[in-house]
Coordinates of C-alpha atoms in Angstrom, one line a residue:
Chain A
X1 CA -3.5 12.8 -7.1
X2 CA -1.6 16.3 -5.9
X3 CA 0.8 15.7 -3.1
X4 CA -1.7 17.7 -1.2
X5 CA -4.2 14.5 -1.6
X6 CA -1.8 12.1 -1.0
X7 CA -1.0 14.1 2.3
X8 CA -4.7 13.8 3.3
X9 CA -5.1 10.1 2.4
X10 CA -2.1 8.8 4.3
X11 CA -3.6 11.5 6.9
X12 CA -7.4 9.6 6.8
X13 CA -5.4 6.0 6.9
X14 CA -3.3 7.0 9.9
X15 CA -6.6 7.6 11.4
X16 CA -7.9 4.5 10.5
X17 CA -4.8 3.0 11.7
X18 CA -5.6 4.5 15.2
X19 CA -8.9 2.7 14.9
X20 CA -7.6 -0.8 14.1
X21 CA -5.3 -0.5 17.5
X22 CA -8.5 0.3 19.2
X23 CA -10.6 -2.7 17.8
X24 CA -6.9 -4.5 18.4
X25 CA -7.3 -3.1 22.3
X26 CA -11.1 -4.2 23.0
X27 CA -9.7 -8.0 21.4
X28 CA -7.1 -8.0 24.0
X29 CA -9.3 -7.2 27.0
X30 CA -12.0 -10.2 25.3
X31 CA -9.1 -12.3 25.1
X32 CA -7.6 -11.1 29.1
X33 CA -3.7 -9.9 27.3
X34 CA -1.9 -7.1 27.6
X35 CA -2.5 -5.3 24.2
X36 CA 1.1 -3.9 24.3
X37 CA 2.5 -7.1 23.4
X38 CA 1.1 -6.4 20.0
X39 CA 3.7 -4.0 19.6
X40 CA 6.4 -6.4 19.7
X41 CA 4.3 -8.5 17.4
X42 CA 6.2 -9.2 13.8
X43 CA 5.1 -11.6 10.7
X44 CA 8.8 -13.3 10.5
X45 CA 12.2 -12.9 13.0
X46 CA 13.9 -10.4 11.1
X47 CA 11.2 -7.9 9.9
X48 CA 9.7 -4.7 12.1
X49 CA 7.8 -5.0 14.9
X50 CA 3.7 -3.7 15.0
X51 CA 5.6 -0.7 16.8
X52 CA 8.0 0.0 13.7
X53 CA 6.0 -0.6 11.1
X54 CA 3.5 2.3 12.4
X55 CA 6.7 4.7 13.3
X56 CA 7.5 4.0 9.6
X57 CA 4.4 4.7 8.4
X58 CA 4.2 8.0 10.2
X59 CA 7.7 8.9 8.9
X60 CA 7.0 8.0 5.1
X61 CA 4.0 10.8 5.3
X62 CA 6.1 12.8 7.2
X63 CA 9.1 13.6 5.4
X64 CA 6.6 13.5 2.3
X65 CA 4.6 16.5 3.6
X66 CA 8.2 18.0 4.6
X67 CA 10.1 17.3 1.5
X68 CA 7.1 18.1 -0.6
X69 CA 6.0 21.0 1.4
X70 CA 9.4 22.5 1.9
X71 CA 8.9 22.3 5.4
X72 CA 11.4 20.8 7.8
X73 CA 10.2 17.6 9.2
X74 CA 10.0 17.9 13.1
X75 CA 12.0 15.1 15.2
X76 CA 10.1 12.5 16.5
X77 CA 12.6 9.4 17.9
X78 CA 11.0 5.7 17.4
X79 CA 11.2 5.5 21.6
X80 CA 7.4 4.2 21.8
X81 CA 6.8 0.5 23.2
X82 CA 3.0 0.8 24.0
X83 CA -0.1 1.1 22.0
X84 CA -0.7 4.8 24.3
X85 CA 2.7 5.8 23.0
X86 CA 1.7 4.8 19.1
X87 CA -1.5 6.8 19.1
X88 CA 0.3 9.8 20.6
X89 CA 3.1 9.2 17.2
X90 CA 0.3 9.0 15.3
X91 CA -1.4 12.2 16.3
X92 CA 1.8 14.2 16.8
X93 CA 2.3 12.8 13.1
X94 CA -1.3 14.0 11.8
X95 CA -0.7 17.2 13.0
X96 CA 2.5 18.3 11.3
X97 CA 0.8 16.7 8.3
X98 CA -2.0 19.4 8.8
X99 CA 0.2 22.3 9.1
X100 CA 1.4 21.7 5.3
X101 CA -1.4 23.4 3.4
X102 CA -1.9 23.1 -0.2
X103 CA -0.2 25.5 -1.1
X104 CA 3.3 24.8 0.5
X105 CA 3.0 21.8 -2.1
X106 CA 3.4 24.7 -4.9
X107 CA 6.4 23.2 -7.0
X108 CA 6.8 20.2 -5.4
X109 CA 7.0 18.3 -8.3
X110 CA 10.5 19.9 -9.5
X111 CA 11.8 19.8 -5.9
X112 CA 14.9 18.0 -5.7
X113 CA 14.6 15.7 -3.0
X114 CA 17.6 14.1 -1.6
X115 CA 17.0 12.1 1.6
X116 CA 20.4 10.9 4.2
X117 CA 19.7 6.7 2.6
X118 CA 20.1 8.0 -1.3
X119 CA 23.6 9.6 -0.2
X120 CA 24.0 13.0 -2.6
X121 CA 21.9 11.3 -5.1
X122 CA 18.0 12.8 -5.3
X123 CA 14.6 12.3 -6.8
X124 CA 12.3 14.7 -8.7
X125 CA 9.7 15.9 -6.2
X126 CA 7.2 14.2 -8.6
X127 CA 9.1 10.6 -8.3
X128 CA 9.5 11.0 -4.6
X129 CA 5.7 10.9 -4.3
X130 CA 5.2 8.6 -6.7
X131 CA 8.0 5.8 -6.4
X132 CA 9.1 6.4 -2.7
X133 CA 6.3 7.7 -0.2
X134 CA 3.2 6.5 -1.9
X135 CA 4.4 2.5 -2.1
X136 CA 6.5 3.0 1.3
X137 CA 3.4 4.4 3.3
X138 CA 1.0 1.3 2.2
X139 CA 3.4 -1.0 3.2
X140 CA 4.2 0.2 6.4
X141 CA 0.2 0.8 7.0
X142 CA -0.9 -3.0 5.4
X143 CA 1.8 -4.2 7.2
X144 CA 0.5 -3.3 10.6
X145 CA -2.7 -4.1 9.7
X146 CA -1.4 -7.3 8.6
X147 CA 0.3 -8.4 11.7
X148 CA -2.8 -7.4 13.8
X149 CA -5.3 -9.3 11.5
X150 CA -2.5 -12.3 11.8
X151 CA -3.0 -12.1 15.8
X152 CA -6.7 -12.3 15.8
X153 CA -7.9 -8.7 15.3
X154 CA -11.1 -8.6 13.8
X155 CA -10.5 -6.2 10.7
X156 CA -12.1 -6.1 7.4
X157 CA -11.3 -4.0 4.0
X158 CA -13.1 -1.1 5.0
X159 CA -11.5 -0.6 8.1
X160 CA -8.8 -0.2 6.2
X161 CA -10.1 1.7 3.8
X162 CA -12.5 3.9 6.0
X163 CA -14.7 6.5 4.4
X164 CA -15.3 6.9 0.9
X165 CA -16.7 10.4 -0.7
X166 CA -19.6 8.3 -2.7
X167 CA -22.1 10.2 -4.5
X168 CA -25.6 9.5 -4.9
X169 CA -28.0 9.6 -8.1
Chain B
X1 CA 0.3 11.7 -9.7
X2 CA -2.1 11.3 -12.7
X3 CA -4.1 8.5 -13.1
X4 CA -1.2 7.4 -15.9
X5 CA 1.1 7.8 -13.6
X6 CA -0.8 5.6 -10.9
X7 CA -0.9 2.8 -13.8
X8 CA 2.4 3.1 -14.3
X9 CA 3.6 2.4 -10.7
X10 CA 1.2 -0.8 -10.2
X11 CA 2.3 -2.0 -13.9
X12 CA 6.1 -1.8 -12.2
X13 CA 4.7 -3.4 -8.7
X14 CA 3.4 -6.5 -10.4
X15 CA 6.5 -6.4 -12.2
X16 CA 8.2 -6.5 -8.8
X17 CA 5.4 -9.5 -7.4
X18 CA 6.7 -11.8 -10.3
X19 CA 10.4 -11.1 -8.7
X20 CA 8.9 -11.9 -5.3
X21 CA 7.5 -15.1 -6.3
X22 CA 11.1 -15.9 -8.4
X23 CA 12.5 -15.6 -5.3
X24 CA 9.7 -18.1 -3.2
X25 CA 10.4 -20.5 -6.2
X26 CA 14.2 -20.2 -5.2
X27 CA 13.1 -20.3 -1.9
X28 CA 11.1 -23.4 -1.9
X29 CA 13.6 -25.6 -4.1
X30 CA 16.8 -24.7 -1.6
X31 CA 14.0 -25.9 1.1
X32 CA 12.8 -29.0 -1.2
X33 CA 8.7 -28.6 -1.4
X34 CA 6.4 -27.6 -4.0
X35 CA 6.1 -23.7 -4.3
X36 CA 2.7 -23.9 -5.5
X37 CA 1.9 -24.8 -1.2
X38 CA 2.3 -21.0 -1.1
X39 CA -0.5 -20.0 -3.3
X40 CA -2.8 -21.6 -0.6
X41 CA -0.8 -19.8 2.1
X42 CA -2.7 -16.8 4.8
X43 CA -2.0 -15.0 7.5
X44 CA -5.4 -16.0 8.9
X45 CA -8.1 -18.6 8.4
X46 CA -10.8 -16.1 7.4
X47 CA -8.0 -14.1 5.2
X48 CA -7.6 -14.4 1.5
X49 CA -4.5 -16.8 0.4
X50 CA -1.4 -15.3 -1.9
X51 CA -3.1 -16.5 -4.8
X52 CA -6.1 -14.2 -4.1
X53 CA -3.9 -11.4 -3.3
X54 CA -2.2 -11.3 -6.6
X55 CA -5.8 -11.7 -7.9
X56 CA -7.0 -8.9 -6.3
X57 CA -3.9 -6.8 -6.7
X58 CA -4.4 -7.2 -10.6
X59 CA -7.7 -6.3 -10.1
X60 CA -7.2 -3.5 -8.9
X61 CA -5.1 -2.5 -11.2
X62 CA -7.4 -3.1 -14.3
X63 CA -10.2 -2.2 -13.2
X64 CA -8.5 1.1 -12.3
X65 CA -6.9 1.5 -16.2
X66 CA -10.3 0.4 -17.1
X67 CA -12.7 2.5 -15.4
X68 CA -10.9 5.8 -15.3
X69 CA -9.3 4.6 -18.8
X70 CA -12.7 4.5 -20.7
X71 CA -12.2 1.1 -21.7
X72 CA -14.1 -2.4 -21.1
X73 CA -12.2 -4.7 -18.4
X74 CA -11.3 -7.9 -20.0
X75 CA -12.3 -11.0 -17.9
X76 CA -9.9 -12.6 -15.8
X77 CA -11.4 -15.7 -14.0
X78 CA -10.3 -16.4 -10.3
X79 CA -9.1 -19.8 -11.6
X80 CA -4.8 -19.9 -10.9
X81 CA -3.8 -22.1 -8.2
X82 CA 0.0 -22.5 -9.3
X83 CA 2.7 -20.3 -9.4
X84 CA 2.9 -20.6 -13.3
X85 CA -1.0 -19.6 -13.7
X86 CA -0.4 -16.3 -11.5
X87 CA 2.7 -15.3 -13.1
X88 CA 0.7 -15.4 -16.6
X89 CA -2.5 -13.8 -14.9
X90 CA 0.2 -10.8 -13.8
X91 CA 0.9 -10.4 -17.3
X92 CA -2.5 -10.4 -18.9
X93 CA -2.9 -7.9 -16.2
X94 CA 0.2 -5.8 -17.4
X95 CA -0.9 -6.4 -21.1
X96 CA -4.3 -4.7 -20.2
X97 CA -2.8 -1.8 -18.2
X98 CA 0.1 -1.2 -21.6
X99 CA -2.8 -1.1 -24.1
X100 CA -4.8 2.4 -21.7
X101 CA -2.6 4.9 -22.5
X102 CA -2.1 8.4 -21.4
X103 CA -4.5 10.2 -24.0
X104 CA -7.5 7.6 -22.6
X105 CA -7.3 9.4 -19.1
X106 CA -8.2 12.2 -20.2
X107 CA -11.1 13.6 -18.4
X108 CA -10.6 10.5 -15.5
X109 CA -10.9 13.0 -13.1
X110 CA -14.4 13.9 -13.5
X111 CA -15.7 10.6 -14.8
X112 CA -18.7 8.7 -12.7
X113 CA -17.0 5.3 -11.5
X114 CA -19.8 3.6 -10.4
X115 CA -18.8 -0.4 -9.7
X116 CA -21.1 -2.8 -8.9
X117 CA -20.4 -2.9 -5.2
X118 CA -21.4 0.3 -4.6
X119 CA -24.9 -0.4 -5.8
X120 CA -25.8 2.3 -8.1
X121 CA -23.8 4.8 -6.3
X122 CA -21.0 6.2 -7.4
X123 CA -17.0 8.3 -7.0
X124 CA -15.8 10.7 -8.7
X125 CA -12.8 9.1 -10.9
X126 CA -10.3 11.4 -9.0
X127 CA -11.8 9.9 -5.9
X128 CA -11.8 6.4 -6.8
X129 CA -8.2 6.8 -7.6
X130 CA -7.3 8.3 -4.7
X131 CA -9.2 6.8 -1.9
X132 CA -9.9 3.3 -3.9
X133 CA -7.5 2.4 -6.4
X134 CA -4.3 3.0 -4.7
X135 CA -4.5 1.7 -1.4
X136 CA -6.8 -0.9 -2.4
X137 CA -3.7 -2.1 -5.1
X138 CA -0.9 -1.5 -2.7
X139 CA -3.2 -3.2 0.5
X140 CA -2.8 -6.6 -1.9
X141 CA 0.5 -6.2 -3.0
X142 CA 1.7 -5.9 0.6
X143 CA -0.2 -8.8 1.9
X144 CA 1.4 -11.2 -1.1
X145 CA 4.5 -9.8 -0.1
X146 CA 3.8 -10.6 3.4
X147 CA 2.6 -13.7 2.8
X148 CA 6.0 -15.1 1.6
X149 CA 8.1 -13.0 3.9
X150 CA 6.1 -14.9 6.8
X151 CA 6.7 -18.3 4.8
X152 CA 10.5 -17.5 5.1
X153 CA 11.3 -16.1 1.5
X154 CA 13.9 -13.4 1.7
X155 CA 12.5 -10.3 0.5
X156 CA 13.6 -6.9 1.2
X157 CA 12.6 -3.7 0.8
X158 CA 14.0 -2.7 -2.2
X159 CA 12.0 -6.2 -3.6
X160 CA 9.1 -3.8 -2.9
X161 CA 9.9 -0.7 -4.1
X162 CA 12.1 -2.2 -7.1
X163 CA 13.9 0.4 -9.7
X164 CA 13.6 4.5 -8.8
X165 CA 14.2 7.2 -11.2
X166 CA 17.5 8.4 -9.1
X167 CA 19.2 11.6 -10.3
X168 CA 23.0 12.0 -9.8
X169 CA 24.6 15.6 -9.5

């Protein structure tokens, strides 16, 4: 997996993530509540919120695709409360991600990345992927998924999982 | 990240799930009941419990090493319950993934992966790595983790991620 494909599967599962809040909005209207409480919805009193947990999962593929891609990652402050707001992240998020091509990712391996939390220390472009933005997205991703499936959403696996490129014969 | 690589990281994850599950242990005795109440534990009625999880997170894991690997997956019955049984299941799992090693991926990319839930069909091993494998392992491995962050264990995110390759200078 390049860091170009990992770009394009957290890319496909932010999708899917704007697909769970959809199914998450028609249960709300069956159910007559306000979908954007979901955003304030967490699995235990001191963990994210819905909301935070898909900002994070935006900015894990972000800064990938910008530390990877030697690109500088645009700005986007955690300021959204509604599900509206979320998809808008999420798309403003997809898009960046789609303006690192393949070959930006030349090198990235060797790239020293050194984000603000590791404080002067770095990874190798290749660890970063591996160790950091790889396991860090999934969380961030099952983890909203997780606290819309624990508030009634009706989500299966391959919701989450969405297409698949399967060959036949 | 090669398919070596991908081993390598859920071999260290389910290294990490045994530390999660130290920690419930821990948790459980300060809070005087039976830890082995968490393997039952979901986030929803219709979801699979933590024991299932850590089922399916090693099964994704060795069916990954296996198929893209070249080798037969050994058979690991859904039978744990306790905490005891899943911690050895997690290491007949890592046993498995230690014995595949990097010269047995060669070629994964381009081998037919053709499981038996895709009827006859098949992926392309890059594709069943990439769109399969890895968020299929990590979609488990987050939802055990979420299941005993929701039953009060304190976990954190470095519990997740566990040791990185950091680089000084």
């Amino acid at each position: 997996m390049t860091p170009h494909d990992a770009i394009r599967l957290f890319t496909k599962t932010l999708e899917n993530l704007e697909k769970w809040m959809d199914k998450a909005a028609e249960h709300a209207k069956a159910r007559s509540f306000e979908v954007d409480v979901l955003a304030g919805a967490r699995l235990a009193p001191d963990q994210f919120t819905f909301a935070q947990q898909v900002q994070s999962a935006c900015d894990q593929a972000k800064y990938a695709a910008a530390y990877l891609g030697g690109k500088p990652a645009p700005s986007h402050p955690d300021t959204e409360t509604t599900f509206g707001e979320l998809g808008e992240r999420i798309r403003k998020c997809t898009a960046f991600l789609a303006s690192v091509g393949e070959a930006d990712f030349s090198g990235a391996a060797e790239r020293k990345v050194s984000p603000p939390w590791l404080q002067g220390r770095w990874l190798r472009g290749h660890d970063y992927l591996v160790h950091v933005a790889v396991p860090n997205f999934f969380f961030h991703a099952t983890m909203a998924y997780a606290i819309l499936r624990h508030n009634g959403v009706a989500l299966g696996k391959m919701d989450y999982i969405g297409s698949l490129p399967v060959q036949e014969g």
